[in-house]
PDB file of C-alpha atoms in Angstrom:
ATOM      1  CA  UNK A   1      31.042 -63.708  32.355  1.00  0.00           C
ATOM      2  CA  UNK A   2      29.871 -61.817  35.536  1.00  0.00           C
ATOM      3  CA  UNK A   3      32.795 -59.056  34.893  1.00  0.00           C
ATOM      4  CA  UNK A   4      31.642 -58.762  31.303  1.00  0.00           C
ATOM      5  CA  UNK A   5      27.808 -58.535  32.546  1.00  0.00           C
ATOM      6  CA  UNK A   6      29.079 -56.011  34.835  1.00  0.00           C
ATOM      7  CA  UNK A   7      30.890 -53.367  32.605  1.00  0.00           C
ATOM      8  CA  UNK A   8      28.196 -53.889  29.764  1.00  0.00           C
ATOM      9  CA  UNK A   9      25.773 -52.938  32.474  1.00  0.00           C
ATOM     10  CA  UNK A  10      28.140 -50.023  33.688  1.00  0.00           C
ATOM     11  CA  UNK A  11      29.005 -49.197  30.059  1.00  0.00           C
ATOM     12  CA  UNK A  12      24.930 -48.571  29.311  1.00  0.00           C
ATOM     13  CA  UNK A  13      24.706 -46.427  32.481  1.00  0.00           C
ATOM     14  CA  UNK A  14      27.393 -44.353  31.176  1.00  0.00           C
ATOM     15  CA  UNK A  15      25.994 -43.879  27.896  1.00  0.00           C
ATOM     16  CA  UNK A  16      22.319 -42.972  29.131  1.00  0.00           C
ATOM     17  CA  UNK A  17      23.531 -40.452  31.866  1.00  0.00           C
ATOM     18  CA  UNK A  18      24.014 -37.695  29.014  1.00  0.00           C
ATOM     19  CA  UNK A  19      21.093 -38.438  27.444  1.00  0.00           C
ATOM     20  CA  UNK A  20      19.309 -38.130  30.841  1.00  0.00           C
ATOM     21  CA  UNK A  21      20.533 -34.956  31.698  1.00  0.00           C
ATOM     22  CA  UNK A  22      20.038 -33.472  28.159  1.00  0.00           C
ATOM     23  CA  UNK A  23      16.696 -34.604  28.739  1.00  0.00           C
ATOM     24  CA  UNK A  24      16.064 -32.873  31.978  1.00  0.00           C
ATOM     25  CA  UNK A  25      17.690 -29.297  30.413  1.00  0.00           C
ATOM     26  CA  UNK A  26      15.811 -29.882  27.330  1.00  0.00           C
ATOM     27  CA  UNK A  27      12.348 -29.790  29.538  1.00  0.00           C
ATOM     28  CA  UNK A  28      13.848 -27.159  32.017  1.00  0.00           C
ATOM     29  CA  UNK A  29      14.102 -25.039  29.038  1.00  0.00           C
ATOM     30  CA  UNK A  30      11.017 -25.165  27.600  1.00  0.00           C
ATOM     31  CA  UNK A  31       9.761 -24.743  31.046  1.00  0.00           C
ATOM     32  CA  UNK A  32      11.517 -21.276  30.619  1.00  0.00           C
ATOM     33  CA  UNK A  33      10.773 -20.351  27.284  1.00  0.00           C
ATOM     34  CA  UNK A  34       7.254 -21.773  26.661  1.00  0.00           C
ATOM     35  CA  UNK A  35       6.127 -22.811  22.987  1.00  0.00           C
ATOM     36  CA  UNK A  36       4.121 -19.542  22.234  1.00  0.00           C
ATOM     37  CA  UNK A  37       7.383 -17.192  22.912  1.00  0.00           C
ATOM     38  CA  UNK A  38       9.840 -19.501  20.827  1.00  0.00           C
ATOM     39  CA  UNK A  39       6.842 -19.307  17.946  1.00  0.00           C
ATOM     40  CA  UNK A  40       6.812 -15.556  18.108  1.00  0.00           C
ATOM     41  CA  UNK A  41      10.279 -14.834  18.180  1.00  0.00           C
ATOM     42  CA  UNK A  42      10.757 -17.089  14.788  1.00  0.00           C
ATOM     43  CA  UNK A  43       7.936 -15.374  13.477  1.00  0.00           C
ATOM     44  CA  UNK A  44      10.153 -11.953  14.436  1.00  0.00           C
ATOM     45  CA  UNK A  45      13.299 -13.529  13.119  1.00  0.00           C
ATOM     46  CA  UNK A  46      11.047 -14.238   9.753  1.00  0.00           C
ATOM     47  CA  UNK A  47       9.605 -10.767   9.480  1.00  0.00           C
ATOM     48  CA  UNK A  48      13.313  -9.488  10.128  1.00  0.00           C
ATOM     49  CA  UNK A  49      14.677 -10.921   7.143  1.00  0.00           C
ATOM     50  CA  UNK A  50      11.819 -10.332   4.779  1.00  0.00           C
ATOM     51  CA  UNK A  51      11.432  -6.516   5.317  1.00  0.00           C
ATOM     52  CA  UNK A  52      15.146  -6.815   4.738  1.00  0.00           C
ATOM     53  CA  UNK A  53      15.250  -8.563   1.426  1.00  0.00           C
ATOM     54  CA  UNK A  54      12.028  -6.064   0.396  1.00  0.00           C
ATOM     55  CA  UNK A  55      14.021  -2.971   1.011  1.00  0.00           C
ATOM     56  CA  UNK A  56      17.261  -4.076  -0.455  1.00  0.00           C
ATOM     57  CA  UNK A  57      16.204  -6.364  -3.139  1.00  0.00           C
ATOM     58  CA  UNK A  58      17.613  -9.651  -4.597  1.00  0.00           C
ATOM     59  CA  UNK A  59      21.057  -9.914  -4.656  1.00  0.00           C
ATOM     60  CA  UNK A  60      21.753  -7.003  -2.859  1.00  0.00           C
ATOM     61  CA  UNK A  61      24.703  -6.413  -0.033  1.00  0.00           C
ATOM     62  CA  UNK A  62      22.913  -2.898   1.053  1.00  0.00           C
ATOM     63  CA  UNK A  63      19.800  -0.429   1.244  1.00  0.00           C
ATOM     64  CA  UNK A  64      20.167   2.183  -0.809  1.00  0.00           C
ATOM     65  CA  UNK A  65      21.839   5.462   1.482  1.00  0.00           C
ATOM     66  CA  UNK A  66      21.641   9.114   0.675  1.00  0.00           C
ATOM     67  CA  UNK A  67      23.745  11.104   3.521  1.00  0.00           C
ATOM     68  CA  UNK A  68      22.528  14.229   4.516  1.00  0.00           C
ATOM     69  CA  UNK A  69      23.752  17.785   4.981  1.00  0.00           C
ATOM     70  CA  UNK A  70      24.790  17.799   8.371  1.00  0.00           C
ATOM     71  CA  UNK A  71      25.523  14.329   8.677  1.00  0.00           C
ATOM     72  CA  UNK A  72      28.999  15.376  10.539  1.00  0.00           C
ATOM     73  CA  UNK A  73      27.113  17.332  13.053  1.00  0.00           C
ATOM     74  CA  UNK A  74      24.691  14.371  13.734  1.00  0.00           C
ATOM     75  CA  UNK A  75      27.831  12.315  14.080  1.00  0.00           C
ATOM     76  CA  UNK A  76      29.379  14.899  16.813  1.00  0.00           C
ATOM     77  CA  UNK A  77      26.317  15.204  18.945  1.00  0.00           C
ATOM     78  CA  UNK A  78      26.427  10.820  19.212  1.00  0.00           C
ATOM     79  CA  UNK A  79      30.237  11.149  20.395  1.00  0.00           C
ATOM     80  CA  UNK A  80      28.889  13.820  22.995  1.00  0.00           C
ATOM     81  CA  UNK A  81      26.927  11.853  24.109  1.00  0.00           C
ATOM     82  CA  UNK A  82      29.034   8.861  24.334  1.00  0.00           C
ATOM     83  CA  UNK A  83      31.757  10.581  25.936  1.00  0.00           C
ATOM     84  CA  UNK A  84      33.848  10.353  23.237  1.00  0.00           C
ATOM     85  CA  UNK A  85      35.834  13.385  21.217  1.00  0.00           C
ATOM     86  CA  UNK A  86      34.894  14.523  17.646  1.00  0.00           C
ATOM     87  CA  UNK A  87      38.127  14.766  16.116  1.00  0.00           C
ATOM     88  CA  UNK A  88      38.800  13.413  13.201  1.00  0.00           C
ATOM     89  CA  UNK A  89      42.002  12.130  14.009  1.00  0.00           C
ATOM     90  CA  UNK A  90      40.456  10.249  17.665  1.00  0.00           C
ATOM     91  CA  UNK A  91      41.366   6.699  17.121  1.00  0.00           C
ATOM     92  CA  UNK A  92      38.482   4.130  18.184  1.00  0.00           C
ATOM     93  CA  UNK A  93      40.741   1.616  19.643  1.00  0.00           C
ATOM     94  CA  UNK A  94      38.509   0.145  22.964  1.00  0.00           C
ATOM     95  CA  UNK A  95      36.433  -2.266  21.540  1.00  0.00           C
ATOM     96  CA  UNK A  96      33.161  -1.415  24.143  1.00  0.00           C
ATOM     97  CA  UNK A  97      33.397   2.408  22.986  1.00  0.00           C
ATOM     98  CA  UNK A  98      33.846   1.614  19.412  1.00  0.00           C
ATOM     99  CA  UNK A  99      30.777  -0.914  19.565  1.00  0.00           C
ATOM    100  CA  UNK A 100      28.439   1.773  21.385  1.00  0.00           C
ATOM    101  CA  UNK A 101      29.519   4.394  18.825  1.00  0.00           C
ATOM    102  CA  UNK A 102      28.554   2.266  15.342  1.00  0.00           C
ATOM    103  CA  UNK A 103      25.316   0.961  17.266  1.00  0.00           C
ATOM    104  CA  UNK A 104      24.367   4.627  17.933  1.00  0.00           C
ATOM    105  CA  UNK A 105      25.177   5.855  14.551  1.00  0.00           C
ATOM    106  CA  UNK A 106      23.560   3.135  13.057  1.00  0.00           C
ATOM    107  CA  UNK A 107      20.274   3.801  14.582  1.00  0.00           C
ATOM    108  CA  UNK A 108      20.281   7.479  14.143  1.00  0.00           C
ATOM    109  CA  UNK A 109      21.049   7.025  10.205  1.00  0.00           C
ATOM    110  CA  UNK A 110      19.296   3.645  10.294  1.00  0.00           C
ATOM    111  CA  UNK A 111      23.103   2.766   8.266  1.00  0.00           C
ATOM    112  CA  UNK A 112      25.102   0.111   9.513  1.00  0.00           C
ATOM    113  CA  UNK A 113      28.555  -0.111   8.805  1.00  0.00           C
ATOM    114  CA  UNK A 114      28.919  -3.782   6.791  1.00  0.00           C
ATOM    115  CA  UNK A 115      31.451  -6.118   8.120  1.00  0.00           C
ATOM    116  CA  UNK A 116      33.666  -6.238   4.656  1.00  0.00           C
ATOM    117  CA  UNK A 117      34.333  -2.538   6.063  1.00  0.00           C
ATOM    118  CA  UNK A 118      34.805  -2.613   9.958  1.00  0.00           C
ATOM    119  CA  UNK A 119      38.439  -2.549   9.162  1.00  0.00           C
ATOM    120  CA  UNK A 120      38.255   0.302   7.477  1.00  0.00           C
ATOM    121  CA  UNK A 121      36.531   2.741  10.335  1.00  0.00           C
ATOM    122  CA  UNK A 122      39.617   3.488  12.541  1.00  0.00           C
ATOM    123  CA  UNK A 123      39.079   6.738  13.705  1.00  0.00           C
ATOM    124  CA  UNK A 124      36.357   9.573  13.630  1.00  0.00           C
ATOM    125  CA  UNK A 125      37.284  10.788  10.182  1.00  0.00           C
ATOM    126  CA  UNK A 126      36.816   7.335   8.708  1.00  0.00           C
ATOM    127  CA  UNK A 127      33.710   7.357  10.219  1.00  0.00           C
ATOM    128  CA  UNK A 128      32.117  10.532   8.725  1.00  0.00           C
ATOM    129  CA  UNK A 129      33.532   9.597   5.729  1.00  0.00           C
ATOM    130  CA  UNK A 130      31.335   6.204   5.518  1.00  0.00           C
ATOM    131  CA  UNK A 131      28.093   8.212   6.357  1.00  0.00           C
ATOM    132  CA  UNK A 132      29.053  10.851   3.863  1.00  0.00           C
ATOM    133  CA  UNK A 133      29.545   8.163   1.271  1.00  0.00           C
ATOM    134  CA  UNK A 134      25.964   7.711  -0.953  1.00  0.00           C
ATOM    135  CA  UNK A 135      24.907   4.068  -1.440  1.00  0.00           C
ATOM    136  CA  UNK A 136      23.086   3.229  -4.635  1.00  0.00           C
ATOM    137  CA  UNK A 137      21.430   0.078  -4.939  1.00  0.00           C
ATOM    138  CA  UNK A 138      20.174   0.146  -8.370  1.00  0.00           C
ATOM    139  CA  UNK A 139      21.318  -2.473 -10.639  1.00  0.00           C
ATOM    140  CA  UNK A 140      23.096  -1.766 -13.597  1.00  0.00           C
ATOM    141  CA  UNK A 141      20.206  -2.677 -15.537  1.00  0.00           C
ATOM    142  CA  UNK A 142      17.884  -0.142 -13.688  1.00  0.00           C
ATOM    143  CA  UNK A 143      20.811   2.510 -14.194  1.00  0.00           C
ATOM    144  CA  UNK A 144      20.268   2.072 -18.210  1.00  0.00           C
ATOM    145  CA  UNK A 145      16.532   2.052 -17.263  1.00  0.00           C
ATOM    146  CA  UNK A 146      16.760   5.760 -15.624  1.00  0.00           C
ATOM    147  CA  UNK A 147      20.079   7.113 -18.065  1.00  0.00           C
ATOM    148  CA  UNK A 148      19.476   9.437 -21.040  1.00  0.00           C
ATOM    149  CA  UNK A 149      19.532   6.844 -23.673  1.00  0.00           C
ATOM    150  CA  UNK A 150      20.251   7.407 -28.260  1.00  0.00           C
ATOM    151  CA  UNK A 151      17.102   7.302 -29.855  1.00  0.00           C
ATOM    152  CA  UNK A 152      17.665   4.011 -31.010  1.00  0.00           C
ATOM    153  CA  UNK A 153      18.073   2.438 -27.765  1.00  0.00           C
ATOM    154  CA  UNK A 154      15.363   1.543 -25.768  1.00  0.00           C
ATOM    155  CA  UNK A 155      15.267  -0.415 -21.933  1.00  0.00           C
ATOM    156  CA  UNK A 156      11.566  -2.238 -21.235  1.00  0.00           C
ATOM    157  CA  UNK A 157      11.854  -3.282 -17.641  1.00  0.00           C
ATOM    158  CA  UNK A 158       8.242  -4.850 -17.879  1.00  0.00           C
ATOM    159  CA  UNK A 159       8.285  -7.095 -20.508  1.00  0.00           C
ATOM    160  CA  UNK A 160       5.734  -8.454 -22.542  1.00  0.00           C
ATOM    161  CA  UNK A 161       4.665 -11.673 -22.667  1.00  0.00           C
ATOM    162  CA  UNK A 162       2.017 -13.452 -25.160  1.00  0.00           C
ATOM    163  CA  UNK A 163      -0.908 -14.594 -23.724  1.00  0.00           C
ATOM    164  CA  UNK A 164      -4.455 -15.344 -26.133  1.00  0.00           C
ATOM    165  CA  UNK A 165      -6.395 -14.079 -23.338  1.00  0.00           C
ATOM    166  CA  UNK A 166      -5.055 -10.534 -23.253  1.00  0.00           C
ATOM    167  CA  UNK A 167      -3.910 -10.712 -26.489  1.00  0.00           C
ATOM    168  CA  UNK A 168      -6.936 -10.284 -29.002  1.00  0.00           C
ATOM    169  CA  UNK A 169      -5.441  -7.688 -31.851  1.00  0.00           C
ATOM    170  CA  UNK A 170      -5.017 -11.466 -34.122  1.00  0.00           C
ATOM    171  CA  UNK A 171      -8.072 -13.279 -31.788  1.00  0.00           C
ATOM    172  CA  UNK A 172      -5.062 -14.562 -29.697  1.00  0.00           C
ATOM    173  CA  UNK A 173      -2.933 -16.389 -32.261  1.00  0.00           C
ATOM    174  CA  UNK A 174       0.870 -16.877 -31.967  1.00  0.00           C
ATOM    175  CA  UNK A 175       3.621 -15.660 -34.263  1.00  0.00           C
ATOM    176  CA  UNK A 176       4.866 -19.069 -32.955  1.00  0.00           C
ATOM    177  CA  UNK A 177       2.224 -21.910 -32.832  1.00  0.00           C
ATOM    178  CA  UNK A 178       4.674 -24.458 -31.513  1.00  0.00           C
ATOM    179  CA  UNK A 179       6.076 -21.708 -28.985  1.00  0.00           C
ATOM    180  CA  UNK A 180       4.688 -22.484 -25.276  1.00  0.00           C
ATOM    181  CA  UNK A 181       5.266 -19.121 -22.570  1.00  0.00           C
ATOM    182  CA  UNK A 182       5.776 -21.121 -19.438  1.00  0.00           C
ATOM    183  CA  UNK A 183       6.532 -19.340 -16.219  1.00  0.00           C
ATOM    184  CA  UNK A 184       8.355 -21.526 -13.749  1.00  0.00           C
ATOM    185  CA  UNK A 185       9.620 -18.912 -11.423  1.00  0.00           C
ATOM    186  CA  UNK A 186       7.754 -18.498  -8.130  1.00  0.00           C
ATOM    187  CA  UNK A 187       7.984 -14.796  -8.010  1.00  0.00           C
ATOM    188  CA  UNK A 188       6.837 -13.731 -11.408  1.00  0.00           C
ATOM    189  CA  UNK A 189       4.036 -16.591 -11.665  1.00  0.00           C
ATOM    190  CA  UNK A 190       1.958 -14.427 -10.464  1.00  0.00           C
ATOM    191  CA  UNK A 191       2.746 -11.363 -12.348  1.00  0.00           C
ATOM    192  CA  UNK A 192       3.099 -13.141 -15.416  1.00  0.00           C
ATOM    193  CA  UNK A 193       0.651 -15.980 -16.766  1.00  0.00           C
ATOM    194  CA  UNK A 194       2.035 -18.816 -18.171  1.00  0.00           C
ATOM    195  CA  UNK A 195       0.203 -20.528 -20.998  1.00  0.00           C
ATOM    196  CA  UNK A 196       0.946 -23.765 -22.839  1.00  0.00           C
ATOM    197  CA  UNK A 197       0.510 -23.823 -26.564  1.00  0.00           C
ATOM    198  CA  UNK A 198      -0.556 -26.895 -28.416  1.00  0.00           C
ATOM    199  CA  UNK A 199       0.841 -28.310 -31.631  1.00  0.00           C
ATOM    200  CA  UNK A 200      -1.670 -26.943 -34.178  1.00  0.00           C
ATOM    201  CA  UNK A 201       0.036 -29.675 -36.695  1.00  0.00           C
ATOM    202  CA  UNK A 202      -0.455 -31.714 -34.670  1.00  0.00           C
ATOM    203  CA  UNK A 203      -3.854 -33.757 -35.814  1.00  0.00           C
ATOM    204  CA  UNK A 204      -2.472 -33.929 -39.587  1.00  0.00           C
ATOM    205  CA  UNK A 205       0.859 -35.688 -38.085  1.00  0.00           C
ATOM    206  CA  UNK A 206      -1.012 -37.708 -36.595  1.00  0.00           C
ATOM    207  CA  UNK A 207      -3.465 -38.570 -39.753  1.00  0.00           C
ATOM    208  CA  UNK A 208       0.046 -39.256 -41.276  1.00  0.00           C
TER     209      UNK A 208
END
């Protein structure tokens, strides 16, 4: 009984050490990085992504990118100044160079180079090439939107939706009495007004 009391009481020290010392690096570390700091750099984290999503839009991989003129000569003053030659043929095999080299051109086009095509940037040319390459965001539906179109097609990106308030040519009666326009989506809830339409039929079923 005593040896059992004994490594029970050894086996409960043992388990409560970690916990203890997670305990005391848990407080040491909010020591170091008080509440207020943690708060604003979710908040920055938060702002981050939204700005991100506003630019690119839902469903998305990239901002839209129009290269400039002298987007090569932009790209040979950043390997000046990183020490690195212009060539097109220069491979970008040390990791620390090549990571300088995208972070520079990145913020001097404010263009990053996606990671489905790191692979694909092995030397100076490939790089050029990338910032030379236009990136249109616009989904195919907004192509159709902005395309010469026949006469007898037509794209309405805002459409219309029936509401009696707004809608007073017929003193705001429905083509469709037993036709409710509910908007569920959180986005366009505010853009668009949902309104729930009652069963006009419905007293005379009921007299039935």
């Amino acid at each position: 009984m005593a040896a059992l009391i004994r490594h029970g009481l050894f086996a409960n020290a043992f388990k409560s050490t970690p916990i203890i010392v997670r305990n005391k690096v848990s407080v040491n570390k909010a020591k170091e990085f008080p509440r207020d700091r943690r708060l604003m750099e979710i908040k920055a984290r938060l702002n981050s992504v939204t700005k991100s999503l506003g630019a690119r839009g839902f469903l998305r991989p990239q901002r839209a990118y129009e290269p400039t003129k002298d987007t090569s000569e932009r790209i040979n003053k950043i390997c000046a100044s990183q020490a690195i030659s212009s060539g097109d043929d220069v491979k970008l095999e040390d990791p620390h160079l090549r990571f300088k080299l995208l972070v520079a051109c990145e913020e001097e086009f404010q263009h990053c180079v996606p990671s489905s095509l790191l692979h694909t940037i092995e030397n100076i040319g490939d790089l050029k090439q990338f910032y030379r390459t236009p990136v249109d965001s616009a989904t195919p539906y907004e192509a159709l939107a902005n395309m010469q179109l026949p006469e007898n097609l037509h794209v309405q990106q805002e459409y219309h939706r029936f509401h009696p308030d707004t809608d007073t040519l017929f003193n705001g009666k429905t083509a469709f009495p037993k036709s409710s326009t509910i908007v569920t989506g959180l986005k366009y809830k505010k853009k668009y007004p949902g309104h729930y339409q009652g069963n006009p039929f419905l007293d005379e079923q009921l007299k039935i």
